[in-house]
Short mmCIF file of C-alpha atoms in Angstrom, two decimals:
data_model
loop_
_atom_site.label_atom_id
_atom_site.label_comp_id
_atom_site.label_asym_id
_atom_site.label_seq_id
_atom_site.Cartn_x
_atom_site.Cartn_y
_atom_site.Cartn_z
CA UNK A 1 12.80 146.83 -203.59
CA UNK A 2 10.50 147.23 -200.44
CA UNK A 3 6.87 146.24 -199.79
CA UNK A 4 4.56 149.24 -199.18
CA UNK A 5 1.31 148.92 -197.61
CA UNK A 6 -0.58 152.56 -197.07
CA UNK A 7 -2.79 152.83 -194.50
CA UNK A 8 -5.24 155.85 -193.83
CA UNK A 9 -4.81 157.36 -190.44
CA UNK A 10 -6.27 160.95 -189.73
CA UNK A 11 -4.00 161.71 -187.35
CA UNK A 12 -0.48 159.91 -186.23
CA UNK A 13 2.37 159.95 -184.05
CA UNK A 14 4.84 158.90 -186.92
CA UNK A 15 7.86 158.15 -184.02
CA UNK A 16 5.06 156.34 -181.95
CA UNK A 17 3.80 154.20 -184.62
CA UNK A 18 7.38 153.53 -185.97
CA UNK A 19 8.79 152.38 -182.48
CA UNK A 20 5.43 150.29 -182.37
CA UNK A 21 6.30 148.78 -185.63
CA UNK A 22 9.81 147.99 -185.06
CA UNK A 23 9.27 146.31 -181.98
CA UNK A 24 6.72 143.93 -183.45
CA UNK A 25 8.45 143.53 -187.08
CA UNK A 26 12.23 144.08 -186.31
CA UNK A 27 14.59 144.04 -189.17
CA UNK A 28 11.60 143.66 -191.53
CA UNK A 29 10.18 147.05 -190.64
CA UNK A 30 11.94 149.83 -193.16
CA UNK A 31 10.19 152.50 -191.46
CA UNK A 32 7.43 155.35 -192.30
CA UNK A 33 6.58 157.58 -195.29
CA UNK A 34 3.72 159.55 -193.58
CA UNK A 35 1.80 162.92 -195.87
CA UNK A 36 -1.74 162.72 -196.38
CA UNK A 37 -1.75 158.94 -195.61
CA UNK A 38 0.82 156.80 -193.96
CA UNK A 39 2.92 154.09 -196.00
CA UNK A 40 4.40 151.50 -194.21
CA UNK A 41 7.91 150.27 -195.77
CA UNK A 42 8.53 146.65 -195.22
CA UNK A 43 10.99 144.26 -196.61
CA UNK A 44 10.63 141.84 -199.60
CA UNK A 45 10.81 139.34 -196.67
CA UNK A 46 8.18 139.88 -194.81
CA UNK A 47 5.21 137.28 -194.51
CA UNK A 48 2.16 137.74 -194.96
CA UNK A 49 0.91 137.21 -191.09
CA UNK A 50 3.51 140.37 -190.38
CA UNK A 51 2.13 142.36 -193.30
CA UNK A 52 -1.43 141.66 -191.20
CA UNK A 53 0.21 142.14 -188.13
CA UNK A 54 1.52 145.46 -189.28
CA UNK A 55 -1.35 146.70 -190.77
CA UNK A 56 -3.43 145.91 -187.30
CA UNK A 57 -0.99 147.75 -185.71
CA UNK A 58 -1.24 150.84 -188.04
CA UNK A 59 -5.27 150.55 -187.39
CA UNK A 60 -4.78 150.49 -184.15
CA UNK A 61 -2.34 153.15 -183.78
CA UNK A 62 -3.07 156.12 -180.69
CA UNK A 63 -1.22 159.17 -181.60
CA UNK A 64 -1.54 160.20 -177.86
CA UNK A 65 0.66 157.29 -176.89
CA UNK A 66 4.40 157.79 -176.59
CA UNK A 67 7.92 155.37 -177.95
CA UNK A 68 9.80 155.06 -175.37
CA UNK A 69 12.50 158.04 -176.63
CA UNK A 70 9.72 160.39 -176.62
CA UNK A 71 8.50 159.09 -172.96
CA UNK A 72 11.98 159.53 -171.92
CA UNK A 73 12.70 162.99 -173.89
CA UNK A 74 9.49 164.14 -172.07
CA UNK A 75 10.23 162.89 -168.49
CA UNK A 76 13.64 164.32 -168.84
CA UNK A 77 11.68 167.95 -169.55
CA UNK A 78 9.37 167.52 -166.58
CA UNK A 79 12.19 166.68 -164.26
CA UNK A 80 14.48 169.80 -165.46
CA UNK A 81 11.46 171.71 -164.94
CA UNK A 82 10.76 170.20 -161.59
CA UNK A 83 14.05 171.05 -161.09
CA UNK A 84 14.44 174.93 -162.13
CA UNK A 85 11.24 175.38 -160.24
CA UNK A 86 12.52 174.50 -157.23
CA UNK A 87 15.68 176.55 -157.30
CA UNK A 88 14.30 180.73 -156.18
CA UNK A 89 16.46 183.31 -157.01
CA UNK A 90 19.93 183.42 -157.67
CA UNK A 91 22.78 181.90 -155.82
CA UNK A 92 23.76 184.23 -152.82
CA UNK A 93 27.47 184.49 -152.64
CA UNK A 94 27.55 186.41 -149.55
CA UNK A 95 26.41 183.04 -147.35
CA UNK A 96 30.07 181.49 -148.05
CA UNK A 97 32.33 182.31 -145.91
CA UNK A 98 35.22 180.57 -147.00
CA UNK A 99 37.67 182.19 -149.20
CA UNK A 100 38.34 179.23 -151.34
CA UNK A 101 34.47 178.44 -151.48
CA UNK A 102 33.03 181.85 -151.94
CA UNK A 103 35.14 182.35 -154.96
CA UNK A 104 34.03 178.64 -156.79
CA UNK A 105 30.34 180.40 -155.28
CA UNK A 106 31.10 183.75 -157.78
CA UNK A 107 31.93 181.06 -160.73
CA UNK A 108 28.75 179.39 -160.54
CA UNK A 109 26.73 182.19 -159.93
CA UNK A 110 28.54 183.77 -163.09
CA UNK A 111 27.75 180.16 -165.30
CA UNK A 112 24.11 180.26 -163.74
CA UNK A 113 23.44 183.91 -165.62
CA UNK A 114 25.50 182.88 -168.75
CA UNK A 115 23.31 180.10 -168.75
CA UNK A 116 20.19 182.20 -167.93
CA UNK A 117 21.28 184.74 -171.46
CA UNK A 118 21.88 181.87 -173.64
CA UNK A 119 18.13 180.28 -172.95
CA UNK A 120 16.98 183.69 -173.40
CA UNK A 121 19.28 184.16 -176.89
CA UNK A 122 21.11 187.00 -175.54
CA UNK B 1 1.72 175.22 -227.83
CA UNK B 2 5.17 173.29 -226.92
CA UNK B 3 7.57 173.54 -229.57
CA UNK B 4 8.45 170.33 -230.67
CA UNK B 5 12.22 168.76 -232.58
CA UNK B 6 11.85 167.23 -235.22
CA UNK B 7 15.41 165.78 -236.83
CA UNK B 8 15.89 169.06 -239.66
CA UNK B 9 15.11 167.17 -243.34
CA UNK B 10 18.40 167.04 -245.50
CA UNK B 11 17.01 169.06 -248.43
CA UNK B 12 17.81 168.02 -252.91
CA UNK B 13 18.02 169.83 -255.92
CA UNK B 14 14.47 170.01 -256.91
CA UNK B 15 12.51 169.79 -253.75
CA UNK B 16 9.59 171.79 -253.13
CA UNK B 17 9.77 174.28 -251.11
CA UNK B 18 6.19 173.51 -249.00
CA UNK B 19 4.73 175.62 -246.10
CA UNK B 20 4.50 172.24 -244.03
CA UNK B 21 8.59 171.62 -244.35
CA UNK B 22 9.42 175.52 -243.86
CA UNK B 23 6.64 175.64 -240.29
CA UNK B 24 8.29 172.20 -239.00
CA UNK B 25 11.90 172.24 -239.61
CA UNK B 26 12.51 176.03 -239.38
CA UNK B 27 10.21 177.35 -237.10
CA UNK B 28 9.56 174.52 -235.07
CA UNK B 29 12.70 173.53 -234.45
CA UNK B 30 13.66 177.43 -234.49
CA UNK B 31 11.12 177.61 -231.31
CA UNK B 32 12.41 174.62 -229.76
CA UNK B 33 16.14 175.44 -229.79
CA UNK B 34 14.98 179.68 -228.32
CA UNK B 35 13.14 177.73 -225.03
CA UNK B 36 16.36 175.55 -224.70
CA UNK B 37 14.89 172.41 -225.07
CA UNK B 38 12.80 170.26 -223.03
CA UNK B 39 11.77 171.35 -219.58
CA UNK B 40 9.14 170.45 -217.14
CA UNK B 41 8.67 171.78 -213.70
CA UNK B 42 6.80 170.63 -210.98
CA UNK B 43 5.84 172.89 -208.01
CA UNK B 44 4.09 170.94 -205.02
CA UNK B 45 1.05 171.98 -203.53
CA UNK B 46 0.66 168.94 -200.76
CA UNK B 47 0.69 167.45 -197.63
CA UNK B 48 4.34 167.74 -195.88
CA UNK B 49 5.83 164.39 -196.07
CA UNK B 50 7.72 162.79 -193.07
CA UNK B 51 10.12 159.14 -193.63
CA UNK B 52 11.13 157.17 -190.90
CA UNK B 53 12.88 154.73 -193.37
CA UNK B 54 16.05 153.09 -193.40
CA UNK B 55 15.81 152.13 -196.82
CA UNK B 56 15.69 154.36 -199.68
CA UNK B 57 11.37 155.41 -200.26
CA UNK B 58 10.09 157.73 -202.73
CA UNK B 59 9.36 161.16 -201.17
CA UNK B 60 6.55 161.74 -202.71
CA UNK B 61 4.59 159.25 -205.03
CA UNK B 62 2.70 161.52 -206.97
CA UNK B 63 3.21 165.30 -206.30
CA UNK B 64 6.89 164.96 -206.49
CA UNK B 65 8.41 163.58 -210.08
CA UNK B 66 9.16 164.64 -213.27
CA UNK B 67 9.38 163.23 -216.54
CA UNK B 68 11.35 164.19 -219.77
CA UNK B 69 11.61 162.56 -223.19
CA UNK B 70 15.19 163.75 -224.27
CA UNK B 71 15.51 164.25 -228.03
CA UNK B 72 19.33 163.21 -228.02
CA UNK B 73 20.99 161.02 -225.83
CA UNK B 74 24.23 162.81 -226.38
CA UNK B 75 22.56 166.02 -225.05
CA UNK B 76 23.00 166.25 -221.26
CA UNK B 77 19.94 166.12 -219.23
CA UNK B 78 19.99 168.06 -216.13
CA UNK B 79 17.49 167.39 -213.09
CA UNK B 80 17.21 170.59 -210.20
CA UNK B 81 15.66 169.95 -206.83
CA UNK B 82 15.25 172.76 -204.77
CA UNK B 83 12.83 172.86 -201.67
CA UNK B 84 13.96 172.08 -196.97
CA UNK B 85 13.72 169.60 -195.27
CA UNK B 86 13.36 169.28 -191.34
CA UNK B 87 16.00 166.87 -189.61
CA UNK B 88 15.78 167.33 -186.23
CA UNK B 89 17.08 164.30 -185.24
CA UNK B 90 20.70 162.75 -184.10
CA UNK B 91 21.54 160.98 -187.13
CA UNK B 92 21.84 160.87 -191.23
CA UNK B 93 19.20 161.99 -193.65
CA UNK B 94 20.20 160.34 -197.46
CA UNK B 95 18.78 161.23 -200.57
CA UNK B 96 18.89 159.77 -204.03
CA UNK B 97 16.93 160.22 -207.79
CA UNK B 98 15.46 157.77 -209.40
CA UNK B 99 15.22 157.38 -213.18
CA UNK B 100 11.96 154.99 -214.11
CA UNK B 101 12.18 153.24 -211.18
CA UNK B 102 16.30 152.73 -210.76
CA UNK B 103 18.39 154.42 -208.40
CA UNK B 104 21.35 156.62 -210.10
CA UNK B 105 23.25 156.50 -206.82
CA UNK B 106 25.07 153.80 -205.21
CA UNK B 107 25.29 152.80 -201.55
CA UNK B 108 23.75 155.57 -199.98
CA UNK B 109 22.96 157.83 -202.58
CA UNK B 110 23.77 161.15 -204.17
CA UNK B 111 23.57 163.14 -201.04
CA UNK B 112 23.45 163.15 -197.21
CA UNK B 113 22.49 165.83 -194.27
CA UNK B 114 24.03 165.15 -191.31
CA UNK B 115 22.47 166.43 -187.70
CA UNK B 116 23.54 166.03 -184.26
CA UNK B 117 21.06 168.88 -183.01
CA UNK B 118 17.65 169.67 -182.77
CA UNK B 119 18.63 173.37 -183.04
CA UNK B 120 21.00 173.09 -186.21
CA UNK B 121 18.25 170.86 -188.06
CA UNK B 122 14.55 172.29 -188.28
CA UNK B 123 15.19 174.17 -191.54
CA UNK B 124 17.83 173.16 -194.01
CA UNK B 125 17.74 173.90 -197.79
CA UNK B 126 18.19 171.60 -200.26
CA UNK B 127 19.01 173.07 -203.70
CA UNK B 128 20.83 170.65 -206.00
CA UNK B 129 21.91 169.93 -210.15
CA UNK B 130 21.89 166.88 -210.94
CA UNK B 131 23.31 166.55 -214.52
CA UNK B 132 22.97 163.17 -216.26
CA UNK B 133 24.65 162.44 -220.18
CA UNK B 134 23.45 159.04 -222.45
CA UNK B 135 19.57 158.77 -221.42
CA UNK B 136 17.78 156.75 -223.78
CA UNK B 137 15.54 159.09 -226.20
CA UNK B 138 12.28 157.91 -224.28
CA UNK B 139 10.32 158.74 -221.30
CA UNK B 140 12.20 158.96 -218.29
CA UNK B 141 10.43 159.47 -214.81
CA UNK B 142 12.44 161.05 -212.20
CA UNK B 143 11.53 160.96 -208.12
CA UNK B 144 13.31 162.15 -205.38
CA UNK B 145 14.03 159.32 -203.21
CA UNK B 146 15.51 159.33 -198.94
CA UNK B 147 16.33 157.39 -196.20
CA UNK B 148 17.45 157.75 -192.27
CA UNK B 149 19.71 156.27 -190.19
CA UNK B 150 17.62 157.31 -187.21
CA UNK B 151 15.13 160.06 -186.74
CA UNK B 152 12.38 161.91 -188.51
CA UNK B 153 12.80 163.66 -192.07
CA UNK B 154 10.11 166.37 -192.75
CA UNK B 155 10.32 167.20 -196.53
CA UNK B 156 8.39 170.49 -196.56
CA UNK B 157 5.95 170.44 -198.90
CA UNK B 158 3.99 173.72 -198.94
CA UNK B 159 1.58 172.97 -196.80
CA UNK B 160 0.64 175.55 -194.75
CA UNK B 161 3.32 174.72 -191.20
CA UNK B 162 4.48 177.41 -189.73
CA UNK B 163 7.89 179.09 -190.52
CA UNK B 164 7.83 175.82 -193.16
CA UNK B 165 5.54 176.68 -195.72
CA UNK B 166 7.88 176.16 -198.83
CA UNK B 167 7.09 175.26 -201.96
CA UNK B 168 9.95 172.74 -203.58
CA UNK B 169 10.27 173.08 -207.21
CA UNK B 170 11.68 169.96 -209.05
CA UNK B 171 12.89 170.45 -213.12
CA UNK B 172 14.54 168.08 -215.91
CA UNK B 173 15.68 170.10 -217.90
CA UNK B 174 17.72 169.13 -221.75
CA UNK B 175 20.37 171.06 -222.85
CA UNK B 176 21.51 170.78 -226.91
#
């Protein structure tokens, strides 16, 4: 059996408030059961100063704020974008002289429009 | 009006034959036995419902359930789930039923969707029989129940999301 506790947030960030959670409650933190108001699934062992604790958390809880997979999932995004931003037009094979080097050129030039179709679902 | 059973009356030489016997142990029961027994539905209207938990939760306290008096516990007693889910998430996504409270499965439950994409897991159906023999002839609750082993599961629960707006039905249903 687990301890519920529901809590009414109008809006929530169920992988923020989890990560939140777990950090403060560890093992005795379940997880989240979140519809039209949020439970919070604790252990039979928690105390009651963590059930408070968790519960002040819950209140507290900013939906705008990030765990630390979604910070990284999104900085991970912005870089890639950063990153296809910055490369204009496609590769020009012509600028390799190099026999050896102008053909690996064709290869990635061919992977860099397979990989342009497949984001497109072509 | 619900047809109801009533255990058929062994009939003597000499009894009446009364308009009250003949209306509860023939038609009655007649009725009862033409719907196929007991059977309660329940289609959910609600709020979507998203579990972070690594321990088995109800997925729904109140929409979500279903309750059946059987009239034989040698009849079998079959519960259907049908509805998606959202798992997109690197990880496990374990369901069980509960009857009054107890968990029928084991371990990890009766079943288990498994995702190591975001793109193979935003809409997966769930349509399941679960058939159970030797219930007690009394009330018997049923609730769907699930757990993670990392992620987010998003049971869809008609409300409204886009490209998600299903409807899960969830039935007991007795058959003689």
């Amino acid at each position: 059996m687990a301890k519920e506790i529901d809590v009414n947030l109008s809006t929530v960030n169920i992988e923020g408030l989890d990560a939140e959670l777990r950090a403060a409650l560890g093992k005795n933190f379940s997880g989240l059961r979140c519809g039209k108001t949020c439970t919070l699934i604790l252990t039979d062992d928690v105390s009651a100063a963590e059930i408070n604790t968790a519960r002040g958390i819950a209140l507290a809880h900013d939906p705008t704020k990030l765990s630390p997979a979604q910070q990284a999932a999104q900085d991970q995004a912005a870089k890639l974008d950063a990153q296809r931003k910055a490369q204009k037009g496609d590769l020009d094979t012509s600028k390799f002289n190099d026999p050896l080097v102008g053909e690996l050129a064709q290869k990635i030039a061919w992977l860099e429009q397979e990989m342009i179709a497949l984001r497109a679902g072509r | 009006m619900t047809a109801v059973w009533t255990t058929p009356k062994t009939w003597n030489t000499g009894d009446p034959l009364t308009a009250s016997d003949m209306n509860t142990h023939i038609r009655d029961n007649m009725e009862f036995l033409l719907t196929g027994g007991t059977s309660v539905q329940n289609r959910v209207d609600a709020s979507d419902v998203s579990i972070t938990s690594t321990s088995f939760v109800d997925v729904d306290t109140t929409n979500f359930k279903v309750t059946i008096t059987p009239t034989s516990s040698t009849n079998l007693v079959v519960v259907f789930i049908t509805g998606a889910v959202s798992f997109p998430s690197t990880g496990y996504a374990f369901f069980d039923l509960t009857d009054n409270g107890a968990r029928l499965g084991q371990d990890d439950g009766l079943f288990v969707i498994g995702s190591t994409s975001t793109f193979l897991a935003n809409r997966i159906p769930i349509n399941i029989a679960i058939p159970l023999r030797n219930l007690s002839v009394a009330s018997h609750e049923f609730r769907l129940q699930a757990k993670v082993s990392a992620g987010t599961l998003t049971f869809l629960m008609g409300a409204g999301t886009a490209n998600g707006d299903i409807h899960p039905y969830m039935t007991a249903k007795e058959i003689n």
